[in-house]
mmCIF file of C-alpha atoms in Angstrom:
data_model
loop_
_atom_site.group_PDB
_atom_site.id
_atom_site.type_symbol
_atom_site.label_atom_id
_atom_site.label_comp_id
_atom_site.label_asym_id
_atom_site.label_seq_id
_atom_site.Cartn_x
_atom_site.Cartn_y
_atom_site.Cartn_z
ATOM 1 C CA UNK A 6 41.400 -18.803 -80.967
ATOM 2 C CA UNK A 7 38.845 -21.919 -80.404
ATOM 3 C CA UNK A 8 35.263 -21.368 -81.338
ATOM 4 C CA UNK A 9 32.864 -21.685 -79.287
ATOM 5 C CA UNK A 10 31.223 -25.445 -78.999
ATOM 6 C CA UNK A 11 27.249 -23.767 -78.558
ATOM 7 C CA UNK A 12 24.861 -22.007 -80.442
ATOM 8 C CA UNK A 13 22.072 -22.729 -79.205
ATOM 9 C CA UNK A 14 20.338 -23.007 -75.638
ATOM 10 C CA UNK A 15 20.287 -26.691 -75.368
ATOM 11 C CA UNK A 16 17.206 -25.959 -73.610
ATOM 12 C CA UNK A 17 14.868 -23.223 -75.302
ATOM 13 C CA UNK A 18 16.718 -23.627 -78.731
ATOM 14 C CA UNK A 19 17.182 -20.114 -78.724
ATOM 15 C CA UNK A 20 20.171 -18.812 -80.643
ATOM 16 C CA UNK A 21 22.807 -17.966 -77.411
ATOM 17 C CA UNK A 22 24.819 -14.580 -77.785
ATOM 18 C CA UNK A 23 28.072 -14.337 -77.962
ATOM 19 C CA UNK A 24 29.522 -14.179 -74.252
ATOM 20 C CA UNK A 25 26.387 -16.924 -73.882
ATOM 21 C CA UNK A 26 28.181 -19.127 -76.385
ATOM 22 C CA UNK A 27 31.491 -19.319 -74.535
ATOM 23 C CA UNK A 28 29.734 -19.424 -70.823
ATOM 24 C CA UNK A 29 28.307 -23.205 -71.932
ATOM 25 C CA UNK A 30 25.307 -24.789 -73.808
ATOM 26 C CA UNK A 31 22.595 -22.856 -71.814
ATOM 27 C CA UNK A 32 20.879 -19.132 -71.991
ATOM 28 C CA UNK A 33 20.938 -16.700 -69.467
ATOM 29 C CA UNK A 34 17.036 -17.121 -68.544
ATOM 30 C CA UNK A 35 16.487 -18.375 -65.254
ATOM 31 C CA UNK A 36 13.943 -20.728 -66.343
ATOM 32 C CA UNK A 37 16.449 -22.398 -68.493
ATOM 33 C CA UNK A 38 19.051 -22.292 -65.918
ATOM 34 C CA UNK A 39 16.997 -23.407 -63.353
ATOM 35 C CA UNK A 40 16.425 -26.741 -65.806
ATOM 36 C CA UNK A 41 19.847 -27.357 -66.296
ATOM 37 C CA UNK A 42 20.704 -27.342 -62.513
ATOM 38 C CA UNK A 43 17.737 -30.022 -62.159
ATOM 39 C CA UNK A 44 18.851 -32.147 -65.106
ATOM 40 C CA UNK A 45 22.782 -31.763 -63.453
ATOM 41 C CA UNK A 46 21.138 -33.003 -59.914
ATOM 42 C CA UNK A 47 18.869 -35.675 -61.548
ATOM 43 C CA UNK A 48 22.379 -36.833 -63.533
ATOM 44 C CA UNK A 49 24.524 -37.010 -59.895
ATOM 45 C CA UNK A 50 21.822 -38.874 -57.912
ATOM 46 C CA UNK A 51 21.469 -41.359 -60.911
ATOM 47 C CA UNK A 52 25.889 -41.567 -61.071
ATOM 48 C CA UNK A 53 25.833 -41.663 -57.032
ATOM 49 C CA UNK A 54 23.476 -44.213 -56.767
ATOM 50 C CA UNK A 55 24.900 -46.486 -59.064
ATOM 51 C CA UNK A 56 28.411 -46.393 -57.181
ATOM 52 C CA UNK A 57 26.348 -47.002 -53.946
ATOM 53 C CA UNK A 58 24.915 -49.814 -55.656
ATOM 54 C CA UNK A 59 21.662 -47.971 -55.038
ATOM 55 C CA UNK A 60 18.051 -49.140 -56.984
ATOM 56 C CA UNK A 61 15.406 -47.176 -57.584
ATOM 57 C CA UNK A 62 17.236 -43.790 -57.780
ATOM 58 C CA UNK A 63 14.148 -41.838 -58.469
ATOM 59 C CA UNK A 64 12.429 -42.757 -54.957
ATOM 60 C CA UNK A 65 15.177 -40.468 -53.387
ATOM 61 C CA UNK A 66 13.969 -36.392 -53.624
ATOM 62 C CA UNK A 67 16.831 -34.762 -53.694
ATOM 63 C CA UNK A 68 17.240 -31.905 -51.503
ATOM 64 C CA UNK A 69 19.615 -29.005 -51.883
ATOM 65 C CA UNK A 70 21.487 -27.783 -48.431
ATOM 66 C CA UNK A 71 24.529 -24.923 -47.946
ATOM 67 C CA UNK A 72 27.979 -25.619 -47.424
ATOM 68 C CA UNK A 73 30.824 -23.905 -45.517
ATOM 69 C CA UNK A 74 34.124 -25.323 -44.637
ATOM 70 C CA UNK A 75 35.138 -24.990 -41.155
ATOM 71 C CA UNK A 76 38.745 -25.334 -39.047
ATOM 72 C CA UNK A 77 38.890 -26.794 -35.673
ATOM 73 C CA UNK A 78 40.644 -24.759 -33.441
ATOM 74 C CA UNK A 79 41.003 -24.166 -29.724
ATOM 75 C CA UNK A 80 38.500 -21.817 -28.377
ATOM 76 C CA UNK A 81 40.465 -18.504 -27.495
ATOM 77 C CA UNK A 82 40.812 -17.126 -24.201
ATOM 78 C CA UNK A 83 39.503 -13.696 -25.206
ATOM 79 C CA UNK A 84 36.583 -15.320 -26.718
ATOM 80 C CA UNK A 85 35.785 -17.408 -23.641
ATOM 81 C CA UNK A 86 36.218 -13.907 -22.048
ATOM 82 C CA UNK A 87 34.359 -11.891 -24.700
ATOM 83 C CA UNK A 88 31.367 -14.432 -24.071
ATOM 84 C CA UNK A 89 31.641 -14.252 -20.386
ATOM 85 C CA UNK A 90 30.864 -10.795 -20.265
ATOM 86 C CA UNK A 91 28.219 -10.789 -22.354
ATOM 87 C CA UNK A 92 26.608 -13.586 -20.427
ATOM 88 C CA UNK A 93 26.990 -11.397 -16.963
ATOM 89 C CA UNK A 94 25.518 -8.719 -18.656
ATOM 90 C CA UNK A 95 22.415 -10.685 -19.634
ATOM 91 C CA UNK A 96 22.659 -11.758 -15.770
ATOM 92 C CA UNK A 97 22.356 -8.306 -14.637
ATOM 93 C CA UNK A 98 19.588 -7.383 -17.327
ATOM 94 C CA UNK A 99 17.684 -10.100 -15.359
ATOM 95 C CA UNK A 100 18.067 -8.676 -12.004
ATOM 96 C CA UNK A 101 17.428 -5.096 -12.969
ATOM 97 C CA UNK A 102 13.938 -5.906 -14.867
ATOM 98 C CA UNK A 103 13.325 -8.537 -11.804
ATOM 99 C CA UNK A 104 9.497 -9.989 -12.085
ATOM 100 C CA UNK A 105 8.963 -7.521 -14.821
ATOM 101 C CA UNK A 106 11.114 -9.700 -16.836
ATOM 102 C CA UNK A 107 8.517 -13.001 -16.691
ATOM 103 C CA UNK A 108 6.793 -13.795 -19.615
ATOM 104 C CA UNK A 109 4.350 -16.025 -19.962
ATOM 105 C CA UNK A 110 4.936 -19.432 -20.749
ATOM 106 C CA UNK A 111 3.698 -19.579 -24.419
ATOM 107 C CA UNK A 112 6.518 -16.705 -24.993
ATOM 108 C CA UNK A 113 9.266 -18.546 -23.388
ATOM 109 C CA UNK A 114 8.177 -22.528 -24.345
ATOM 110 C CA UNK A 115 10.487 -23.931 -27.392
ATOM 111 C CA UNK A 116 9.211 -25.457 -30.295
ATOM 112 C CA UNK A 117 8.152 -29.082 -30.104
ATOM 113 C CA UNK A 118 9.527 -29.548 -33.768
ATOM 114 C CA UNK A 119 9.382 -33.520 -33.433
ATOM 115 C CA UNK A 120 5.557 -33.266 -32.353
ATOM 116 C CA UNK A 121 5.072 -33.055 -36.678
ATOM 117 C CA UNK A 122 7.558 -35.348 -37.868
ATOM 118 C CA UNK A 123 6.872 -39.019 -38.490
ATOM 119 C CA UNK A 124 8.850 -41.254 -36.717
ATOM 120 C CA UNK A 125 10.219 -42.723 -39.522
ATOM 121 C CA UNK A 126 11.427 -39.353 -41.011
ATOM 122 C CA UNK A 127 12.835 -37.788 -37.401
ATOM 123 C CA UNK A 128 16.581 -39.294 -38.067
ATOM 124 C CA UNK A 129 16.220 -38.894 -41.814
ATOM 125 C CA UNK A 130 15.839 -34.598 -40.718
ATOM 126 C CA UNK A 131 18.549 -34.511 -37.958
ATOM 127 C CA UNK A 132 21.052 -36.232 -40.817
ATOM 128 C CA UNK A 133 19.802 -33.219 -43.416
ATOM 129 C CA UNK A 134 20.249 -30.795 -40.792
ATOM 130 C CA UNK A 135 23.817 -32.046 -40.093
ATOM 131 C CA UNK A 136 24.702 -32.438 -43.755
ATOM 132 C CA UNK A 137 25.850 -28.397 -44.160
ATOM 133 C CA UNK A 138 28.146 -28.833 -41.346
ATOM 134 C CA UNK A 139 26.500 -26.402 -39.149
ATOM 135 C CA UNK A 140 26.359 -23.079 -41.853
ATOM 136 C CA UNK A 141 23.250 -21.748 -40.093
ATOM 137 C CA UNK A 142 25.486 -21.990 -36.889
ATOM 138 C CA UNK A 143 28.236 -19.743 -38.347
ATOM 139 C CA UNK A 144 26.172 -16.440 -37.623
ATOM 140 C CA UNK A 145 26.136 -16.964 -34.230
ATOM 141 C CA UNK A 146 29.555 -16.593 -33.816
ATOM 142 C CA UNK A 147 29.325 -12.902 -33.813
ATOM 143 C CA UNK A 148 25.920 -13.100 -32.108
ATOM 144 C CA UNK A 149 26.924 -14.936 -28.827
ATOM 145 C CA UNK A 150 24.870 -18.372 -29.939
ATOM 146 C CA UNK A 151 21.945 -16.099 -30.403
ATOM 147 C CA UNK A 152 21.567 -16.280 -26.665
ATOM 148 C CA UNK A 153 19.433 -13.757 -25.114
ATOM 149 C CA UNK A 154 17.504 -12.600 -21.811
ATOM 150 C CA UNK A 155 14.387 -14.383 -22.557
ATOM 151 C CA UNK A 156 16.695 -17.639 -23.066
ATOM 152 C CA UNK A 157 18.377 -17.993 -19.758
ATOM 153 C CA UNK A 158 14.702 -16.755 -17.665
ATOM 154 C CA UNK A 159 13.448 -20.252 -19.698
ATOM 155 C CA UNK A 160 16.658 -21.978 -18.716
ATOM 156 C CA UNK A 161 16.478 -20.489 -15.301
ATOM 157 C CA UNK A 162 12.240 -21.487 -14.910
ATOM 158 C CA UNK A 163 12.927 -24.669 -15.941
ATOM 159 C CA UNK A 164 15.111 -25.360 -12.688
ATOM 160 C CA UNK A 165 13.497 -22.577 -10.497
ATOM 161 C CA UNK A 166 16.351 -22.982 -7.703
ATOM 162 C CA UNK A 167 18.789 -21.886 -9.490
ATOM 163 C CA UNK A 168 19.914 -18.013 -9.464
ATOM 164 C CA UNK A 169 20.481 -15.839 -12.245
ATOM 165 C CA UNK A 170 24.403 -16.266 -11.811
ATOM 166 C CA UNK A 171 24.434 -19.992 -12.175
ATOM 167 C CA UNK A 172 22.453 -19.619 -15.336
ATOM 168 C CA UNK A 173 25.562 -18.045 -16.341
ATOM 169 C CA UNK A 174 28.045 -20.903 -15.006
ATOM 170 C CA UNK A 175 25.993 -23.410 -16.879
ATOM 171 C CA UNK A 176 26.550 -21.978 -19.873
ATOM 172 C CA UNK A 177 30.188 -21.466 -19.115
ATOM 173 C CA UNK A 178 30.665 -25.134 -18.180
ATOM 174 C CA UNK A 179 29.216 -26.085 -21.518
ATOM 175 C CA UNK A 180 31.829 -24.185 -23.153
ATOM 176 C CA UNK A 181 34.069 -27.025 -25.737
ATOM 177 C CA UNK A 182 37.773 -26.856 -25.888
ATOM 178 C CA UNK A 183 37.497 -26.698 -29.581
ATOM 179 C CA UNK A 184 35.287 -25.001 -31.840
ATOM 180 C CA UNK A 185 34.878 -24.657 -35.377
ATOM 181 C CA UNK A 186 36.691 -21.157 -36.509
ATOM 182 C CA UNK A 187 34.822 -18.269 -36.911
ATOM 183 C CA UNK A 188 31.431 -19.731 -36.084
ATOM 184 C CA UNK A 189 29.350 -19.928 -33.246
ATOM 185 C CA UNK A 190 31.584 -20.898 -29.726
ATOM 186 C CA UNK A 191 29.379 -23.777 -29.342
ATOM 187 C CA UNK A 192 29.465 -25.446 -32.715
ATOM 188 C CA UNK A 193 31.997 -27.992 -32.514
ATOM 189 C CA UNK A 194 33.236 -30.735 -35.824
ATOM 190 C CA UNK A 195 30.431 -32.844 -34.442
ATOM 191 C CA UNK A 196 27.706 -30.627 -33.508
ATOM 192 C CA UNK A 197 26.523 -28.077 -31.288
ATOM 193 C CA UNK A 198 28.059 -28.781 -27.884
ATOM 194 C CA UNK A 199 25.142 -26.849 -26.213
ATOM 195 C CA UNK A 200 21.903 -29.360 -24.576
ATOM 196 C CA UNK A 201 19.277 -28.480 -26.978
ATOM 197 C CA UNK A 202 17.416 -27.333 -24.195
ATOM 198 C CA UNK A 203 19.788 -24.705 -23.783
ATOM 199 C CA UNK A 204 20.170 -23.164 -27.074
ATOM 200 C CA UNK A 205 18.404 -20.155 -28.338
ATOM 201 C CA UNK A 206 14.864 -20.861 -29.653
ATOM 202 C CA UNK A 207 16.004 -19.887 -32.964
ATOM 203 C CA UNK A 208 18.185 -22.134 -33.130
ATOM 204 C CA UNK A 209 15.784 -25.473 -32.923
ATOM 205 C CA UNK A 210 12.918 -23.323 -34.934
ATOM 206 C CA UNK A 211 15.616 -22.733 -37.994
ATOM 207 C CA UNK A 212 15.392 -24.210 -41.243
ATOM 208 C CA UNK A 213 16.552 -23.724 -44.274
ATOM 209 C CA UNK A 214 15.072 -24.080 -47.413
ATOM 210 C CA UNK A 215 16.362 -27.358 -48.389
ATOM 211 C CA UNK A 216 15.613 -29.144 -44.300
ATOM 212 C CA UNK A 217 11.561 -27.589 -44.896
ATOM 213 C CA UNK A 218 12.266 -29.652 -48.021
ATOM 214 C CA UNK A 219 13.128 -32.469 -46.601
ATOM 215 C CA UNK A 220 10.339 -32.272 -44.436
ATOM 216 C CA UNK A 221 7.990 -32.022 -46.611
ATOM 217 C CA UNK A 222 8.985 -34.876 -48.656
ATOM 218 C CA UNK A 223 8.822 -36.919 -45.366
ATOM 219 C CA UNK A 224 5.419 -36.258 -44.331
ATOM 220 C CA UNK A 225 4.202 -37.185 -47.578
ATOM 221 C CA UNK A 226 6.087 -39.908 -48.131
ATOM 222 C CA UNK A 227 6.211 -43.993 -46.665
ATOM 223 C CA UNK A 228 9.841 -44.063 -46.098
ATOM 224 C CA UNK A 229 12.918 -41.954 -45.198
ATOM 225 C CA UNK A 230 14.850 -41.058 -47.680
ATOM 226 C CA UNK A 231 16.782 -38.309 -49.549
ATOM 227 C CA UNK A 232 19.589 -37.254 -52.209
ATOM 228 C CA UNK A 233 21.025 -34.733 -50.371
ATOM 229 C CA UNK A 234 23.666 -32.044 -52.345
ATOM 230 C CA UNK A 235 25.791 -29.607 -50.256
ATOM 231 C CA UNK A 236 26.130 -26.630 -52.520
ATOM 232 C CA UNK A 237 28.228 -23.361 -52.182
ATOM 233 C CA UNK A 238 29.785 -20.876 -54.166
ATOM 234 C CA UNK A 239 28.373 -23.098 -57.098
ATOM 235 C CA UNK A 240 30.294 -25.857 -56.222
ATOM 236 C CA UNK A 241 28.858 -28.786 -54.670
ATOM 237 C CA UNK A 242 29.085 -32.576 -53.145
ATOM 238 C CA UNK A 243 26.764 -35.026 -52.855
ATOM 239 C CA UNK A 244 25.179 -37.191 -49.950
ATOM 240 C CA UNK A 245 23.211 -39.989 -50.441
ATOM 241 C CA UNK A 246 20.809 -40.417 -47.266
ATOM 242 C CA UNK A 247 18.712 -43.642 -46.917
ATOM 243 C CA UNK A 248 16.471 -45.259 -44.343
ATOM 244 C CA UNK A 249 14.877 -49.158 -43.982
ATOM 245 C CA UNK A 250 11.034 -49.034 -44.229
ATOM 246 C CA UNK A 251 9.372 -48.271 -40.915
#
């Protein structure tokens, strides 16, 4: 039987307990673990920037993003189907509630997102946001894109001649061959094959922790630039995301 290789935390010195011991070098306090990730992330942007040939490895805040793997596959008939009915019903909802259904425009506008981001940071964002490979996008497959009433009566204001059941053959037409399995019938290997104009609001509002990250770093900083690490189920890769100076 091999000994354990730790006594200590190689953090807070404290002595580590037996099942500690063989689990690695570090306690079970958060604070301690939370060091250890930091020091492992500090360690892979320094080892990823050399093999990019990368200076200055510190200029680059790293930001931490999920990770899913996802299949292409054709989109199924009975999901094409599945989604058509639900879109007809939304189409009836319409009807039924009639004028009662408008809302004012402050309700129904979308987010102007790009309004806060500095123009050197906007590309640097849509490249973090795209870095997951659409996990965000994932619960939508169950949730019809996240589409809802108040969606298509923007869609449908936006072009005012159009009736409530073209609404629902737009969204029908912008249906992809192949999606990515499981997820959201629009999210495709490269992105979401819905106009942004069309998707849900929460979908262009969302962000996860590590994209508010990324913003933040932007805003504050003179260039566009990031370590970004896909993480899930404690495993992780890195990206390395870089822009010129503006």
């Amino acid at each position: 039987m091999a000994f354990p290789p730790h006594k200590t935390c190689r953090i807070c010195s404290k002595p580590l307990t037996l099942h500690e011991q063989y689990s690695g070098p570090i306690c079970s306090h958060w604070r301690c673990r939370w060091r250890h990730l930091e020091d492992q992330l500090r360690a892979h942007r320094r080892e990823a920037a050399q093999v990019l040939g990368v200076s200055g490895a510190e200029s680059f805040p790293i930001t931490v993003v999920p990770w899913r793997t996802f299949r292409s596959v054709p989109l199924a008939p009975e999901r094409r189907q599945e989604f058509a009915e639900f879109l007809a019903d939304l189409v009836r909802e319409m009807a039924d509630l009639g004028d009662a259904a408008d809302a004012a425009p402050s309700v129904l506008a979308e987010p102007e997102t790009a309004a806060r981001d500095p123009a050197h940071g906007a590309a640097l964002l849509a490249q973090v946001c795209g870095a997951c490979g659409g996990f965000c996008c994932y619960y939508g497959g169950t949730r019809h894109a996240f589409l809802d009433r108040e969606t298509l009566q923007r869609v449908s204001q936006e072009q005012p001649a159009a009736v409530a059941p073209d609404i629902a053959a737009r969204y029908l037409a912008q249906l992809p061959p192949r999606h990515c399995e499981g997820s959201c019938v629009y999210h495709t290997e490269s992105g979401c094959a819905l106009p942004r104009r069309m998707r849900a609001r929460i979908c262009n509002a969302y962000e996860c922790r590590g994209l508010k990250d990324a913003r933040q770093n932007s805003m504050t900083a003179s260039s566009a630039r990031a370590f970004v690490v896909v993480r899930h189920d404690h495993s992780g890769r890195a990206q390395d995301w870089g822009a010129a100076e503006p």
